[in-house]
Amino acid sequence: MARDLTTSPVDRKKILEDNDAIKAVYDNLGFEGVRFEGRFRFTKGQVARFYEVDVRTIERLLENHSQEMQNNGYELFKGARLRGLRLAFLQHLEQSHVSDIDVGDISQIYENELVANKAPSLGIFTFKSVLNIGMLLTGSQRAKQVRSAILNIVIDVMNKRLGGSTKYINQREEEFLPSALREFNYRKVFTDALDKYIQANKFKYAQLTDKIYRSIFREQSKEYRKILCLNAKESVRATMYSEVLDLIASYENGFADFLKKKFEQNESNPIRLSEANLLFHEFEQLTEQLYEPLKEKARVLMATRDMAFRDALHEKLKDYIDTVSLDDIDKFLGEKSKALEERIVENKEIFIRLKDR
DNA sequence: GTTTCGACGGAATACGCTCT
DNA sequence: AGAGCGTATTCCGTCGAAAC
C-alpha cells in the first residue's frame, strides 16, 4: 500500500525533523509568521485561513494529534507570554506598514486576531506545526499543494546533500544491483540468440535493442541519451531503474526463446534481420496483454522519478508523470539509499560466486 | 458505513469600567 | 488604589450534516 503523509506519523516526523528542508519550505511557501522567542509564530486563525478550512477543523486535528503538534511547537499562549507575543505582532505590523504594499490585507489579519482583541488565551503555531497541519488535512486543496511543495523541496534538499549529481540515482536503490545482474545474464541470452539465429549484420543488436526500448518506454536509445544528457561512453542501462531493467530482461529472455522457435521451425536457417524485425512485432503483439500492466508501471515510475530526481522530461511519457511516492523518496534519497560502490562491497560474496561460474 | 467538516453553546480567562 | 462586575473572546466537547 502506498504511504501517505496524512496517515503516516513516521513520515511526517522524518520530514519535520529535517531542518534544512523546513527552512527551504519556509522560504518558498510565502506564508510569513512573526518571530517570537526565536521562532516564527502563527495564530490558529491565520492557519485556518491559509489552508482555507474552518477554524474548528484545525482544532479537531489539534485534539487528535495533540502530542505530535506540541512536539512540533504548538502552544497555548496566555498571560505575560501572550502580551509579549502581541507586542511582537504589533511591531511586525508597523514594520510591514513601511515596506509592504499589501498592507490592507495584513493589517486586517492582525487587527482581527491579536491587536484589537482581548483574548485570554491563544493557540499559537510554529512553522513546523503549520506544516504538520498541512500534512494532516485531507480535504483542503491548499494543503495538497503544500504537501506536494514540501515533497519537492525535500527531494531537492536531499539531492543536494547527496552531492547533486543524479545521473546514477537509479543505482542508489537496494533493488538495483540484483536487477542489473539479472538483466546482464538475460542480455547474454539475448545477444547469443541474435548471434545464432540471425544472419550476420552489424546493426542487429542495436536495432532490436531499440525495439525493446521503444516497446517499453517509447524512446530509442539515442533519444534516451539526449534526455538524460549521457555522453557516448556512458552506458544507458547503468541509468535505468530496477523495474525497467527487469522488464527489459523479460523481453530479452522472451524474444530469445521466440527467435529460437522460429529458427527451428525454419529448419535451422538463419533469419534475415528485416525478418527478425517483423518477428519482433509479432512477439510484441503476442505478449501485449501480458506486459501491458508492467509497461504501464515502468512508464509511470520512469517518467515520475526522472522528473522529480533528474529534472528530466520524457516528452513521450509526459502523460505518465505522477507525484513521486514517499517510498521512492526513501529508496533513492533516504537512509537505505546507497552509492553503488557500497552496495558492491556489501554484496561481495555474490560477485565471488559469479566469478566461480 | 466511515470519516471529515462545521455549528452551537458552555467554561474559562483577561481587560476595563465603576464604586468605595 | 484595589475590589468587583460585565464584556469580549477563545477553547473545546457534542452533535448533526456532508463527503467519500
Short mmCIF file of C-alpha atoms (C1' of nucleotides) in Angstrom, two decimals:
data_model
loop_
_atom_site.label_atom_id
_atom_site.label_comp_id
_atom_site.label_asym_id
_atom_site.label_seq_id
_atom_site.Cartn_x
_atom_site.Cartn_y
_atom_site.Cartn_z
CA MET A 1 0.00 0.00 0.00
CA ALA A 2 1.25 3.43 -0.89
CA ARG A 3 2.29 5.53 2.04
CA ASP A 4 0.72 8.88 2.56
CA LEU A 5 1.72 11.80 4.74
CA THR A 6 -1.82 12.15 6.08
CA THR A 7 -1.70 8.63 7.50
CA SER A 8 1.93 8.09 8.37
CA PRO A 9 3.19 9.71 11.59
CA VAL A 10 6.68 8.36 11.00
CA ASP A 11 6.98 10.04 7.63
CA ARG A 12 5.65 13.31 8.95
CA LYS A 13 8.19 13.16 11.72
CA LYS A 14 11.01 12.38 9.36
CA ILE A 15 10.31 15.35 7.17
CA LEU A 16 9.60 17.75 10.01
CA GLU A 17 12.89 16.87 11.66
CA ASP A 18 14.84 17.89 8.60
CA ASN A 19 15.67 21.47 9.48
CA ASP A 20 17.30 22.37 6.17
CA ALA A 21 14.22 21.19 4.34
CA ILE A 22 11.88 23.07 6.68
CA LYS A 23 13.83 26.25 6.15
CA ALA A 24 13.68 25.84 2.39
CA VAL A 25 9.95 25.24 2.58
CA TYR A 26 9.52 28.39 4.66
CA ASP A 27 11.41 30.42 2.08
CA ASN A 28 9.26 29.01 -0.70
CA LEU A 29 5.81 28.97 0.77
CA GLY A 30 5.35 32.70 1.27
CA PHE A 31 3.41 32.29 4.50
CA GLU A 32 5.12 34.68 6.82
CA GLY A 33 4.93 34.46 10.56
CA VAL A 34 6.13 36.72 13.30
CA ARG A 35 9.36 35.97 15.09
CA PHE A 36 8.90 35.48 18.81
CA GLU A 37 11.34 33.75 21.14
CA GLY A 38 13.39 32.76 18.12
CA ARG A 39 10.67 31.03 16.17
CA PHE A 40 8.07 32.07 13.64
CA ARG A 41 4.60 32.12 15.12
CA PHE A 42 1.15 31.90 13.60
CA THR A 43 -2.28 32.12 15.17
CA LYS A 44 -4.82 29.40 14.72
CA GLY A 45 -7.00 31.75 12.69
CA GLN A 46 -4.15 32.52 10.29
CA VAL A 47 -3.52 28.85 9.80
CA ALA A 48 -7.20 28.16 9.13
CA ARG A 49 -7.34 30.94 6.54
CA PHE A 50 -4.11 29.81 4.97
CA TYR A 51 -5.46 26.31 4.38
CA GLU A 52 -8.95 27.62 3.61
CA VAL A 53 -10.66 25.49 6.22
CA ASP A 54 -12.78 26.20 9.26
CA VAL A 55 -11.02 27.01 12.50
CA ARG A 56 -12.86 24.11 14.06
CA THR A 57 -11.25 21.72 11.61
CA ILE A 58 -7.84 22.83 12.77
CA GLU A 59 -8.95 22.37 16.35
CA ARG A 60 -10.05 18.83 15.74
CA LEU A 61 -6.64 17.99 14.33
CA LEU A 62 -5.12 19.55 17.41
CA GLU A 63 -7.24 17.29 19.58
CA ASN A 64 -6.46 14.12 17.68
CA HIS A 65 -2.76 14.78 17.30
CA SER A 66 -2.08 16.88 20.36
CA GLN A 67 1.23 15.21 21.21
CA GLU A 68 2.57 15.49 17.69
CA MET A 69 1.51 19.13 17.48
CA GLN A 70 3.10 20.02 20.78
CA ASN A 71 6.32 18.31 19.78
CA ASN A 72 6.37 20.50 16.72
CA GLY A 73 5.89 23.64 18.72
CA TYR A 74 2.18 24.27 19.05
CA GLU A 75 1.41 26.01 22.32
CA LEU A 76 -1.38 27.73 24.14
CA PHE A 77 -0.29 31.26 24.98
CA LYS A 78 -1.72 33.20 27.87
CA GLY A 79 -0.82 35.85 30.41
CA ALA A 80 2.50 37.63 30.15
CA ARG A 81 3.70 35.47 27.30
CA LEU A 82 0.63 36.33 25.25
CA ARG A 83 1.17 40.03 25.92
CA GLY A 84 4.75 39.68 24.71
CA LEU A 85 3.59 37.94 21.57
CA ARG A 86 1.01 40.63 20.93
CA LEU A 87 3.72 43.23 21.14
CA ALA A 88 5.85 41.32 18.67
CA PHE A 89 2.93 41.06 16.25
CA LEU A 90 2.29 44.76 16.63
CA GLN A 91 5.90 45.63 15.90
CA HIS A 92 5.89 43.36 12.90
CA LEU A 93 2.74 45.06 11.70
CA GLU A 94 4.31 48.50 11.98
CA GLN A 95 7.37 47.39 10.08
CA SER A 96 5.34 45.89 7.30
CA HIS A 97 3.37 49.13 7.00
CA VAL A 98 6.60 50.79 5.94
CA SER A 99 7.68 48.28 3.34
CA ASP A 100 4.76 46.16 2.35
CA ILE A 101 2.38 47.02 -0.46
CA ASP A 102 -0.35 44.68 0.59
CA VAL A 103 -0.93 46.34 3.91
CA GLY A 104 -4.70 46.28 3.99
CA ASP A 105 -4.76 42.56 3.87
CA ILE A 106 -2.15 42.06 6.53
CA SER A 107 -3.39 44.69 8.94
CA GLN A 108 -6.85 43.21 8.79
CA ILE A 109 -5.49 39.88 9.87
CA TYR A 110 -3.57 41.31 12.80
CA GLU A 111 -6.37 43.55 13.92
CA ASN A 112 -8.84 40.72 13.99
CA GLU A 113 -6.61 38.24 15.61
CA LEU A 114 -4.41 39.94 18.08
CA VAL A 115 -4.17 43.65 18.24
CA ALA A 116 -7.75 44.65 18.87
CA ASN A 117 -8.97 41.62 20.75
CA LYS A 118 -8.85 40.72 24.36
CA ALA A 119 -8.45 37.02 24.05
CA PRO A 120 -7.35 35.50 27.33
CA SER A 121 -5.50 32.73 25.54
CA LEU A 122 -4.50 31.93 22.00
CA GLY A 123 -3.42 28.77 20.26
CA ILE A 124 -0.11 29.61 18.60
CA PHE A 125 1.65 27.61 15.91
CA THR A 126 5.26 27.43 14.90
CA PHE A 127 6.07 26.94 11.25
CA LYS A 128 6.69 23.25 11.82
CA SER A 129 3.30 22.77 13.37
CA VAL A 130 1.76 24.73 10.50
CA LEU A 131 3.27 22.22 8.08
CA ASN A 132 2.17 19.42 10.35
CA ILE A 133 -1.41 20.61 9.96
CA GLY A 134 -0.92 20.69 6.22
CA MET A 135 0.19 17.10 6.30
CA LEU A 136 -2.96 16.07 8.14
CA LEU A 137 -5.67 17.99 6.31
CA THR A 138 -7.14 15.66 3.77
CA GLY A 139 -9.77 17.86 2.18
CA SER A 140 -8.05 21.19 1.72
CA GLN A 141 -6.82 21.84 -1.82
CA ARG A 142 -4.30 24.23 -0.41
CA ALA A 143 -2.95 21.54 1.91
CA LYS A 144 -2.45 19.24 -1.05
CA GLN A 145 -0.42 21.91 -2.78
CA VAL A 146 1.61 22.39 0.36
CA ARG A 147 2.28 18.66 0.67
CA SER A 148 3.47 18.46 -2.87
CA ALA A 149 5.63 21.56 -2.39
CA ILE A 150 7.08 20.02 0.75
CA LEU A 151 7.98 16.81 -1.06
CA ASN A 152 9.57 18.64 -3.96
CA ILE A 153 11.66 20.74 -1.66
CA VAL A 154 12.61 17.75 0.46
CA ILE A 155 13.75 15.96 -2.68
CA ASP A 156 15.77 19.00 -3.65
CA VAL A 157 17.44 19.37 -0.29
CA MET A 158 18.26 15.67 -0.04
CA ASN A 159 19.59 15.68 -3.56
CA LYS A 160 21.97 18.50 -2.76
CA ARG A 161 23.06 16.67 0.34
CA LEU A 162 23.99 13.67 -1.77
CA GLY A 163 26.22 15.84 -3.85
CA GLY A 164 23.95 16.99 -6.61
CA SER A 165 24.61 14.57 -9.41
CA THR A 166 21.55 12.49 -10.05
CA LYS A 167 22.68 10.73 -13.19
CA TYR A 168 23.07 7.44 -11.36
CA ILE A 169 20.46 7.98 -8.71
CA ASN A 170 18.75 4.84 -10.01
CA GLN A 171 21.67 2.86 -8.59
CA ARG A 172 21.08 4.05 -5.05
CA GLU A 173 18.13 1.78 -4.61
CA GLU A 174 18.54 -1.58 -2.92
CA GLU A 175 16.97 -3.45 -5.82
CA PHE A 176 19.21 -2.01 -8.49
CA LEU A 177 22.15 -4.34 -8.17
CA PRO A 178 20.24 -7.63 -8.25
CA SER A 179 18.17 -6.36 -11.16
CA ALA A 180 21.24 -5.20 -13.04
CA LEU A 181 22.89 -8.59 -12.54
CA ARG A 182 19.82 -10.47 -13.64
CA GLU A 183 19.45 -8.26 -16.66
CA PHE A 184 23.12 -8.78 -17.50
CA ASN A 185 22.55 -12.53 -17.64
CA TYR A 186 19.46 -12.25 -19.83
CA ARG A 187 21.23 -9.78 -22.08
CA LYS A 188 23.74 -12.53 -22.71
CA VAL A 189 20.96 -14.96 -23.59
CA PHE A 190 19.54 -12.33 -25.95
CA THR A 191 22.79 -11.50 -27.76
CA ASP A 192 23.64 -15.19 -28.03
CA ALA A 193 20.28 -15.79 -29.67
CA LEU A 194 20.84 -12.92 -32.10
CA ASP A 195 24.25 -14.40 -32.92
CA LYS A 196 22.94 -17.87 -33.51
CA TYR A 197 19.61 -17.33 -35.23
CA ILE A 198 20.03 -14.12 -37.21
CA GLN A 199 22.25 -13.65 -40.23
CA ALA A 200 25.39 -11.62 -39.62
CA ASN A 201 24.63 -7.92 -39.60
CA LYS A 202 26.38 -5.27 -37.60
CA PHE A 203 23.14 -3.41 -36.87
CA LYS A 204 21.21 -6.32 -35.45
CA TYR A 205 21.98 -5.74 -31.76
CA ALA A 206 21.30 -2.04 -31.85
CA GLN A 207 18.13 -2.31 -33.91
CA LEU A 208 16.49 -4.99 -31.82
CA THR A 209 17.55 -3.42 -28.57
CA ASP A 210 15.98 -0.17 -29.66
CA LYS A 211 12.82 -2.05 -30.47
CA ILE A 212 12.68 -3.31 -26.92
CA TYR A 213 13.22 0.19 -25.56
CA ARG A 214 10.53 1.61 -27.82
CA SER A 215 8.11 -1.06 -26.78
CA ILE A 216 8.66 -0.39 -23.11
CA PHE A 217 9.16 3.36 -22.85
CA ARG A 218 8.71 4.64 -26.39
CA GLU A 219 12.19 6.07 -26.78
CA GLN A 220 15.15 4.91 -28.79
CA SER A 221 18.45 4.72 -27.06
CA LYS A 222 19.57 7.87 -28.87
CA GLU A 223 16.63 9.89 -27.54
CA TYR A 224 17.09 8.46 -24.08
CA ARG A 225 20.74 9.53 -24.08
CA LYS A 226 19.79 13.00 -25.08
CA ILE A 227 17.15 13.38 -22.37
CA LEU A 228 19.50 12.21 -19.65
CA CYS A 229 22.48 14.06 -21.18
CA LEU A 230 24.61 10.95 -21.46
CA ASN A 231 27.78 11.05 -23.50
CA ALA A 232 28.73 8.30 -25.92
CA LYS A 233 30.79 6.40 -23.37
CA GLU A 234 28.16 6.26 -20.69
CA SER A 235 26.02 3.16 -20.50
CA VAL A 236 22.30 3.63 -20.95
CA ARG A 237 21.43 0.69 -18.76
CA ALA A 238 23.52 1.96 -15.90
CA THR A 239 20.98 4.77 -15.57
CA MET A 240 17.84 2.65 -15.64
CA TYR A 241 15.61 1.87 -12.71
CA SER A 242 15.37 -1.71 -11.50
CA GLU A 243 11.75 -2.11 -12.63
CA VAL A 244 12.70 -1.09 -16.16
CA LEU A 245 15.70 -3.40 -16.16
CA ASP A 246 13.53 -6.30 -15.03
CA LEU A 247 11.14 -5.66 -17.86
CA ILE A 248 13.94 -5.42 -20.39
CA ALA A 249 15.27 -8.73 -19.09
CA SER A 250 11.85 -10.31 -19.63
CA TYR A 251 11.74 -9.03 -23.19
CA GLU A 252 15.24 -10.22 -23.91
CA ASN A 253 14.65 -13.65 -22.50
CA GLY A 254 11.24 -13.98 -24.13
CA PHE A 255 12.34 -12.80 -27.53
CA ALA A 256 15.43 -15.02 -27.47
CA ASP A 257 13.21 -18.02 -26.98
CA PHE A 258 10.76 -16.81 -29.63
CA LEU A 259 13.62 -16.45 -32.12
CA LYS A 260 14.88 -19.90 -31.30
CA LYS A 261 11.49 -21.47 -32.01
CA LYS A 262 11.13 -19.61 -35.31
CA PHE A 263 14.64 -20.65 -36.24
CA GLU A 264 13.79 -24.28 -35.59
CA GLN A 265 10.53 -24.02 -37.50
CA ASN A 266 12.56 -22.58 -40.35
CA GLU A 267 14.66 -25.75 -40.50
CA SER A 268 17.55 -24.04 -38.77
CA ASN A 269 18.20 -21.45 -41.46
CA PRO A 270 19.47 -18.13 -40.10
CA ILE A 271 16.84 -15.42 -40.14
CA ARG A 272 17.39 -12.17 -42.01
CA LEU A 273 17.48 -9.00 -39.92
CA SER A 274 14.49 -7.49 -41.73
CA GLU A 275 12.58 -10.66 -40.95
CA ALA A 276 13.69 -10.56 -37.34
CA ASN A 277 12.31 -7.04 -37.08
CA LEU A 278 8.95 -8.31 -38.28
CA LEU A 279 9.20 -11.19 -35.85
CA PHE A 280 9.71 -8.70 -33.06
CA HIS A 281 6.42 -7.05 -33.91
CA GLU A 282 4.77 -10.42 -33.86
CA PHE A 283 6.33 -11.11 -30.46
CA GLU A 284 5.22 -7.71 -29.23
CA GLN A 285 1.63 -8.36 -30.24
CA LEU A 286 1.62 -11.81 -28.74
CA THR A 287 2.82 -10.54 -25.41
CA GLU A 288 1.00 -7.23 -25.39
CA GLN A 289 -1.69 -8.20 -22.90
CA LEU A 290 0.85 -9.89 -20.69
CA TYR A 291 3.22 -6.94 -20.45
CA GLU A 292 0.75 -4.07 -20.52
CA PRO A 293 0.42 -3.60 -16.74
CA LEU A 294 4.17 -3.85 -16.26
CA LYS A 295 4.84 -1.40 -19.06
CA GLU A 296 2.33 0.99 -17.59
CA LYS A 297 4.05 0.78 -14.23
CA ALA A 298 7.53 1.16 -15.68
CA ARG A 299 6.48 4.23 -17.66
CA VAL A 300 4.91 5.91 -14.66
CA LEU A 301 7.91 5.21 -12.45
CA MET A 302 10.41 6.32 -15.04
CA ALA A 303 8.61 9.50 -16.06
CA THR A 304 7.80 10.48 -12.50
CA ARG A 305 11.18 9.75 -10.98
CA ASP A 306 13.16 11.33 -13.78
CA MET A 307 11.05 14.45 -13.47
CA ALA A 308 11.48 14.62 -9.70
CA PHE A 309 15.03 13.40 -9.25
CA ARG A 310 16.76 14.20 -12.51
CA ASP A 311 14.78 17.15 -13.77
CA ALA A 312 14.48 15.20 -16.99
CA LEU A 313 11.30 15.27 -19.04
CA HIS A 314 10.48 12.30 -21.24
CA GLU A 315 8.28 14.07 -23.76
CA LYS A 316 6.73 10.85 -24.99
CA LEU A 317 5.89 9.75 -21.46
CA LYS A 318 4.60 13.02 -20.16
CA ASP A 319 1.10 11.64 -19.65
CA TYR A 320 2.55 9.14 -17.22
CA ILE A 321 4.03 11.66 -14.83
CA ASP A 322 2.62 11.30 -11.34
CA THR A 323 3.66 12.66 -7.97
CA VAL A 324 6.68 10.85 -6.63
CA SER A 325 5.85 8.50 -3.79
CA LEU A 326 7.25 8.55 -0.28
CA ASP A 327 8.58 5.07 -0.87
CA ASP A 328 10.56 6.32 -3.83
CA ILE A 329 12.00 9.21 -1.88
CA ASP A 330 13.10 6.71 0.72
CA LYS A 331 14.55 4.31 -1.80
CA PHE A 332 16.60 6.84 -3.68
CA LEU A 333 17.31 9.53 -1.13
CA GLY A 334 16.61 8.03 2.26
CA GLU A 335 18.76 6.19 4.75
CA LYS A 336 18.56 2.95 2.83
CA SER A 337 19.78 4.50 -0.39
CA LYS A 338 23.45 3.96 -1.04
CA ALA A 339 26.01 4.56 -3.71
CA LEU A 340 26.64 1.56 -5.91
CA GLU A 341 30.18 1.10 -4.63
CA GLU A 342 28.90 0.50 -1.13
CA ARG A 343 26.38 -1.99 -2.42
CA ILE A 344 29.06 -3.88 -4.27
CA VAL A 345 31.15 -4.14 -1.14
CA GLU A 346 28.10 -5.43 0.71
CA ASN A 347 27.36 -7.98 -1.97
CA LYS A 348 30.90 -9.15 -2.41
CA GLU A 349 30.00 -12.80 -1.95
CA ILE A 350 27.63 -12.62 -4.89
CA PHE A 351 30.41 -11.42 -7.13
CA ILE A 352 32.77 -14.07 -5.90
CA ARG A 353 30.16 -16.70 -6.67
CA LEU A 354 29.59 -15.21 -10.11
CA LYS A 355 33.30 -15.32 -10.82
CA ASP A 356 33.41 -19.02 -9.97
CA ARG A 357 30.85 -19.90 -12.57
"C1'" DG B 1 -20.70 2.77 6.61
"C1'" DT B 2 -16.99 5.57 7.94
"C1'" DT B 3 -14.55 9.66 8.00
"C1'" DT B 4 -14.39 14.59 7.83
"C1'" DC B 5 -16.45 19.01 8.47
"C1'" DG B 6 -18.95 22.86 10.60
"C1'" DA B 7 -22.40 24.98 14.02
"C1'" DC B 8 -23.65 25.62 18.71
"C1'" DG B 9 -23.02 26.56 23.38
"C1'" DG B 10 -20.89 26.25 27.97
"C1'" DA B 11 -16.49 27.02 30.56
"C1'" DA B 12 -12.61 29.78 31.26
"C1'" DT B 13 -9.99 33.96 31.38
"C1'" DA B 14 -8.29 38.74 30.80
"C1'" DC B 15 -9.47 43.53 30.22
"C1'" DG B 16 -11.75 47.78 31.53
"C1'" DC B 17 -15.09 50.30 33.92
"C1'" DT B 18 -17.11 51.77 38.27
"C1'" DC B 19 -17.53 52.23 43.01
"C1'" DT B 20 -15.69 52.62 47.51
"C1'" DA C 1 -5.54 52.16 44.71
"C1'" DG C 2 -7.90 47.98 44.75
"C1'" DA C 3 -12.00 45.04 44.55
"C1'" DG C 4 -15.85 43.55 41.91
"C1'" DC C 5 -18.53 43.03 37.97
"C1'" DG C 6 -19.68 42.91 33.00
"C1'" DT C 7 -17.99 42.06 28.40
"C1'" DA C 8 -15.39 40.08 24.82
"C1'" DT C 9 -13.16 36.31 23.17
"C1'" DT C 10 -11.08 31.80 22.87
"C1'" DC C 11 -11.15 26.87 23.91
"C1'" DC C 12 -13.26 22.58 23.49
"C1'" DG C 13 -16.98 18.91 23.89
"C1'" DT C 14 -21.04 17.42 21.46
"C1'" DC C 15 -23.92 16.65 17.61
"C1'" DG C 16 -25.72 16.54 13.08
"C1'" DA C 17 -24.53 17.09 8.09
"C1'" DA C 18 -21.79 16.23 4.19
"C1'" DA C 19 -18.43 13.81 1.58
"C1'" DC C 20 -16.11 9.81 0.37
#
